[in-house]
XYZ file of C-alpha atoms in Angstrom:
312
model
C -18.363 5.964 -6.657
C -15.587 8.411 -8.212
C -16.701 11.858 -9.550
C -14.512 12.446 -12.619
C -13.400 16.130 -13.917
C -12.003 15.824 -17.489
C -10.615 18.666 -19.766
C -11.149 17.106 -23.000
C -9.463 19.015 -25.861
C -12.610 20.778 -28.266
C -11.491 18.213 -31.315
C -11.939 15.162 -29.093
C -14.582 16.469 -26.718
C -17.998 15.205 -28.515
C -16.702 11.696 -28.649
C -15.245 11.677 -25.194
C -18.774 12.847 -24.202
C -20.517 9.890 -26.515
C -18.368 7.479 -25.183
C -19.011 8.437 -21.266
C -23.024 8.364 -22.215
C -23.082 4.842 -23.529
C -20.657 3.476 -20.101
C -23.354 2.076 -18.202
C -21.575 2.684 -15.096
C -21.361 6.622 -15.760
C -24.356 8.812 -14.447
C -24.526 12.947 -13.932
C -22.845 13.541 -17.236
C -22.383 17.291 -18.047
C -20.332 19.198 -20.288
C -19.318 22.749 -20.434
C -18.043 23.750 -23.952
C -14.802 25.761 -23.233
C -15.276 26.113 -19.467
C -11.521 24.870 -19.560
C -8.633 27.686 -20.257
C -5.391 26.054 -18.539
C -5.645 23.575 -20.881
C -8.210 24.989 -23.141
C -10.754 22.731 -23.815
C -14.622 21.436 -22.746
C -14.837 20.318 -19.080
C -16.344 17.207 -18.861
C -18.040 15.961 -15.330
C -19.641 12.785 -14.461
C -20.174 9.957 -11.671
C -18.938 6.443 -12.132
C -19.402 3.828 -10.065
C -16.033 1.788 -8.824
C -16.804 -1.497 -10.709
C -16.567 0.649 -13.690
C -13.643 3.385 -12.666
C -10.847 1.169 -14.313
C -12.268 0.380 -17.997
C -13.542 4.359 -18.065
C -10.086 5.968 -17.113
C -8.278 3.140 -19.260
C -10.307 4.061 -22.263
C -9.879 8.243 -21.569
C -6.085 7.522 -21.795
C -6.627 5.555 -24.793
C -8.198 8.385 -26.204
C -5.313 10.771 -25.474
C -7.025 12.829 -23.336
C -4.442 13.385 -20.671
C -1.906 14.441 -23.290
C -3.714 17.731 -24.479
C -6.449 17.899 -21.240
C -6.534 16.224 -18.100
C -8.070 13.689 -15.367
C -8.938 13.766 -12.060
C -10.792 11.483 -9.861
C -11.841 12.087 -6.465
C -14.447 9.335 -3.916
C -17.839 10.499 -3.399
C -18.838 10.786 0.253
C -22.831 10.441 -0.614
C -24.629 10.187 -3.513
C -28.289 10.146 -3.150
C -29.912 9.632 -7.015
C -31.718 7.164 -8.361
C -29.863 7.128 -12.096
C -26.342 6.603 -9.634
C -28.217 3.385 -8.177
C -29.503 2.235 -11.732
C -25.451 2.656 -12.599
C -24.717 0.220 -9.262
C -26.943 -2.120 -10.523
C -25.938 -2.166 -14.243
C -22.206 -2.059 -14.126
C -20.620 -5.578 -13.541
C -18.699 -6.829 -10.653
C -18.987 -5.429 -7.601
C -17.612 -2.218 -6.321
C -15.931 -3.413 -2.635
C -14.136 -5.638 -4.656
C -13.439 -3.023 -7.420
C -9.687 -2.241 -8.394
C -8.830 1.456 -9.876
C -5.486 0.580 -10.921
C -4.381 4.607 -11.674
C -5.846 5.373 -8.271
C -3.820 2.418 -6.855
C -0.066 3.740 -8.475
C -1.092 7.337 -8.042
C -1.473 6.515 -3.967
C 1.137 4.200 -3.529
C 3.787 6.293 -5.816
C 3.647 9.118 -3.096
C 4.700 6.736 -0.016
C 7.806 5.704 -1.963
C 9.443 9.182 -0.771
C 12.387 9.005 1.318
C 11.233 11.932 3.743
C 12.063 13.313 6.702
C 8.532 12.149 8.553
C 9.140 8.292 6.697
C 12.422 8.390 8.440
C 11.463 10.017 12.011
C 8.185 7.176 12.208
C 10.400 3.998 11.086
C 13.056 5.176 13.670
C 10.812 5.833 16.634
C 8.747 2.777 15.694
C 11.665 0.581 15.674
C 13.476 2.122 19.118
C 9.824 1.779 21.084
C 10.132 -1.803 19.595
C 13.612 -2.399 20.750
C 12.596 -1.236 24.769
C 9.683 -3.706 24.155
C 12.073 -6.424 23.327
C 14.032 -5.580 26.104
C 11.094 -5.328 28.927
C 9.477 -8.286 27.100
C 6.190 -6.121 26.851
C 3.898 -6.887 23.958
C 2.248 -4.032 25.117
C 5.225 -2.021 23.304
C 5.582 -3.974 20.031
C 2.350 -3.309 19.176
C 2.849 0.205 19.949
C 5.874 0.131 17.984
C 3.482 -1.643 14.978
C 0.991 1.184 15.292
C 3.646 4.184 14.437
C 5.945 2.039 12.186
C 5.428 3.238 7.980
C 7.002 0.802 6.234
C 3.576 -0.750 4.710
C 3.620 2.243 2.148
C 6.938 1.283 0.515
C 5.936 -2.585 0.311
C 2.405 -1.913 -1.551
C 4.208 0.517 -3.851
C 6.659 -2.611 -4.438
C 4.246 -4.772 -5.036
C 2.277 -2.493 -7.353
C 5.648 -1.032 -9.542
C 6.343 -4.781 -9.699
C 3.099 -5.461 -11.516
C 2.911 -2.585 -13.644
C 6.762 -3.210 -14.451
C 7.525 0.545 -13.053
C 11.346 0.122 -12.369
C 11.733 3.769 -10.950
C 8.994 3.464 -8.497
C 10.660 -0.343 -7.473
C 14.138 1.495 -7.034
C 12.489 4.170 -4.974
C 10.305 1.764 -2.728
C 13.177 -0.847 -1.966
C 15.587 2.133 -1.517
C 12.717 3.275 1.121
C 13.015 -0.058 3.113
C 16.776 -0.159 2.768
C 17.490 3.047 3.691
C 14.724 3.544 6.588
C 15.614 0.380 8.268
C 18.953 0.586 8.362
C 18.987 4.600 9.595
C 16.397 2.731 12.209
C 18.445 0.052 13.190
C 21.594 2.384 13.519
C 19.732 4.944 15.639
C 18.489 1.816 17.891
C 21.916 0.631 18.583
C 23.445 4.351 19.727
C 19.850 4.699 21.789
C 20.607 1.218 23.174
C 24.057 2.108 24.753
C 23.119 5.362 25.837
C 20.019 3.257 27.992
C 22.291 1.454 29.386
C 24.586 4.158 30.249
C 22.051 5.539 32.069
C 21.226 2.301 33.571
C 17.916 2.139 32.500
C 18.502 -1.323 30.560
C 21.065 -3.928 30.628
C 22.400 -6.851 28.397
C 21.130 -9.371 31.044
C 17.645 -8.119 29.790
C 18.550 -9.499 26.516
C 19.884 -12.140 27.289
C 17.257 -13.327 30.071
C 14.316 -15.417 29.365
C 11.628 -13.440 27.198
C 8.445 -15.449 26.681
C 6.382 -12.713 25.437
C 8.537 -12.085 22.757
C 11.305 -14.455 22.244
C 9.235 -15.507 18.999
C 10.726 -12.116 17.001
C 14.362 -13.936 16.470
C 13.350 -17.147 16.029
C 11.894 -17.425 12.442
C 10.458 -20.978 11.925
C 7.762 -21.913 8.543
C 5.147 -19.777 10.772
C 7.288 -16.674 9.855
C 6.370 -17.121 6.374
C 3.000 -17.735 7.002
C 2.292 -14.616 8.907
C 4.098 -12.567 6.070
C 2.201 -14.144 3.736
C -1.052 -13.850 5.339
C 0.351 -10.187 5.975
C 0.621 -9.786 2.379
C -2.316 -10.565 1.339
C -4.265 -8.781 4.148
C -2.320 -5.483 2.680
C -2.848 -5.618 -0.550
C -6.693 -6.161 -0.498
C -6.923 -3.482 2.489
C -5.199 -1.324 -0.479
C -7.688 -2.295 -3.621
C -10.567 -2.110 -1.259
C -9.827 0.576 0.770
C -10.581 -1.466 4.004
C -9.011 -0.869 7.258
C -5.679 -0.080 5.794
C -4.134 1.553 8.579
C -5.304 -1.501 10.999
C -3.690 -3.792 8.252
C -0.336 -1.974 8.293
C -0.402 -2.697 11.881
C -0.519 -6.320 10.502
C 2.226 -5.394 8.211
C 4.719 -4.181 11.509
C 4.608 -6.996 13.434
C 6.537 -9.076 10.777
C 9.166 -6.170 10.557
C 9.343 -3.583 12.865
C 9.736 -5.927 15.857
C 12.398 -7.977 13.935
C 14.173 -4.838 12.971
C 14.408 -3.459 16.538
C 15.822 -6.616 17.805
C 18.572 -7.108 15.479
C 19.463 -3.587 16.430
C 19.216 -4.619 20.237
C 20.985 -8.102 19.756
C 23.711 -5.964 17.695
C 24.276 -3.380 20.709
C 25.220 -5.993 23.165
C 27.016 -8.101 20.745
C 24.617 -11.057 21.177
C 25.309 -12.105 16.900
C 23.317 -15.440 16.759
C 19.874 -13.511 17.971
C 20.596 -10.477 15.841
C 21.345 -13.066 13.113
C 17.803 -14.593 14.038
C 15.962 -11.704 13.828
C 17.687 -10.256 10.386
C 16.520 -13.903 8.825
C 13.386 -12.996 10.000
C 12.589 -9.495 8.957
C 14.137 -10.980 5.612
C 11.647 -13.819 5.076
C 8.956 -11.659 6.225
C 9.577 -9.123 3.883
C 9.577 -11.509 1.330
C 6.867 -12.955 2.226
C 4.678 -9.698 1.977
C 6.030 -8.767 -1.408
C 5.388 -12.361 -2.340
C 2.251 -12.642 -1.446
C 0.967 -8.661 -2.683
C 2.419 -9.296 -5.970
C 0.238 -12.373 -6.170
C -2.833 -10.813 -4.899
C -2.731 -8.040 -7.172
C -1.548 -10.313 -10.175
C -5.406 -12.356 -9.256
C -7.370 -9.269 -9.067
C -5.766 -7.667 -12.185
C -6.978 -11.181 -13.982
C -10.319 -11.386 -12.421
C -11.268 -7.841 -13.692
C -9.374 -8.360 -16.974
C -11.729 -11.739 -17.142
C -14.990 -9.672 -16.334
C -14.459 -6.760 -19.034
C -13.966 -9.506 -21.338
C -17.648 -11.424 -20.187
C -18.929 -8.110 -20.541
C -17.573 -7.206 -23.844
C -19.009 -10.557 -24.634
C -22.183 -10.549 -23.557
């Protein structure tokens, strides 16, 4: 359930208020005639349950509230009320599976920033991930999954894609770009100054590595796993399920491939850091793929049930 604070301009307010009353999926209406001063206007609260989130804000907009007041949505922790249960039961769909599309851009469009923390993660993700490669210790790659950011940038992709929102696709692919290759870069220099200090060694590379031998050799599996990825990530997004344990998911099709090329590019080994850039390529393809697809299904499946509803 979202609890919804709307500044509703005094000439639109009444029907704002009519129109949240008759939304079977909105309980705990109250309105406070001129409560608002920054806009000025009635302030407008209510529950609504998930399932019904998306029509509500959609309509709101429609109305033009945002241009002379505002929303605001926040989760509720806890609701105990009987009226917020009758709301569960009479709003269609089901709200694990619900999709708040504003909530979805508004959350995504802030991990599309090229920052400072984005760019310290990526890089010490992707070095831990290059030592793993080296040592051949899974232990490390998954390490190296657990810090790495990059799942931010590919749901915002995904998302801008849908929504046709070219600045926010320029600023998520510049993200990648950008973080991977300051990653990769900062891998190689930590790479020869390892083996300066004779703490690793080409022959590492270049010795047998059953553990993790997999991460430059992309084969139809690759694909699978970024699909698989993909779709894993974008439903942990619309569902709010696990998402940091799915961007885990989301690393170990990049992170590990990144880290390698940068490895296989220290020593000058060019066929496995060829490998491995094929494979963080089709992986990342894969994901986008694959969350552009998922979201494109769940945009239709709602679109389908306001229209049943409508209907019925």
């Amino acid at each position: 359930m979202l609890h919804l604070r709307v500044i509703a301009p005094p000439d639109r307010s009444e029907a704002v208020a009519d129109l949240l009353a008759t939304e079977p999926g909105v309980t705990h209406l109250a309105v406070l005639a001129g409560a608002a001063r920054q806009p000025c206007g009635d302030l407008i609260l209510c529950d609504v349950v998930r399932e019904s989130a998306d029509g509500v804000l959609r309509t709101l907009q429609e109305f033009g509230v945002e241009a002379q007041g505002g929303i605001s949505a926040a989760d509720v922790a806890l609701t105990i009320s009987t009226a917020a249960e009758r709301a569960a039961r009479e709003a269609p769909g089901s709200g694990a599976d619900a999709v708040v599309w504003d909530e979805i851009a508004a959350k995504t469009g802030e991990q599309t920033e090229l920052s400072a923390t984005y760019l310290v993660l990526i890089t010490v993700a992707t070095m831990i991930a290059g030592i793993g490669v080296l040592l051949d210790q899974p232990i490390l790659i998954v390490g190296a999954m657990v810090v790495g950011p990059e799942f931010g940038p590919l749901a915002a992709l995904c998302v801008a894609l849908l929504r046709r929102k070219g600045r926010v696709v320029v600023r998520s692919v510049q993200a990648l770009v950008v973080g991977f290759l300051a990653a990769m870069a900062v891998t190689v220099v930590s790479t020869w100054a390892l083996t300066a200090a004779d703490l690793v060694s080409r022959e590492m590379l270049l010795a047998e590595r059953p553990l993790t031998d997999f991460i430059w050799r992309p084969d139809a599996l690759s694909w699978v796993v970024g699909l698989l990825a993909g779709v894993a990530g974008m439903l942990s997004l619309t569902s709010k399920k696990s998402g940091s344990l799915v961007g885990v998911l989301i690393s170990v099709t990049t992170v590990p491939a990144a880290a390698n090329v940068a490895v296989a590019t220290a020593y000058g080994v060019w066929h496995e850091a060829a490998g491995s850039a094929l494979q963080l390529l089709i992986n990342l393809c894969a994901i986008v793929l694959a969350g552009l697809f998922t979201l494109a299904v769940q945009q239709t499946w709602w679109h389908l049930a306001r229209r049943r509803r409508v209907a019925g």
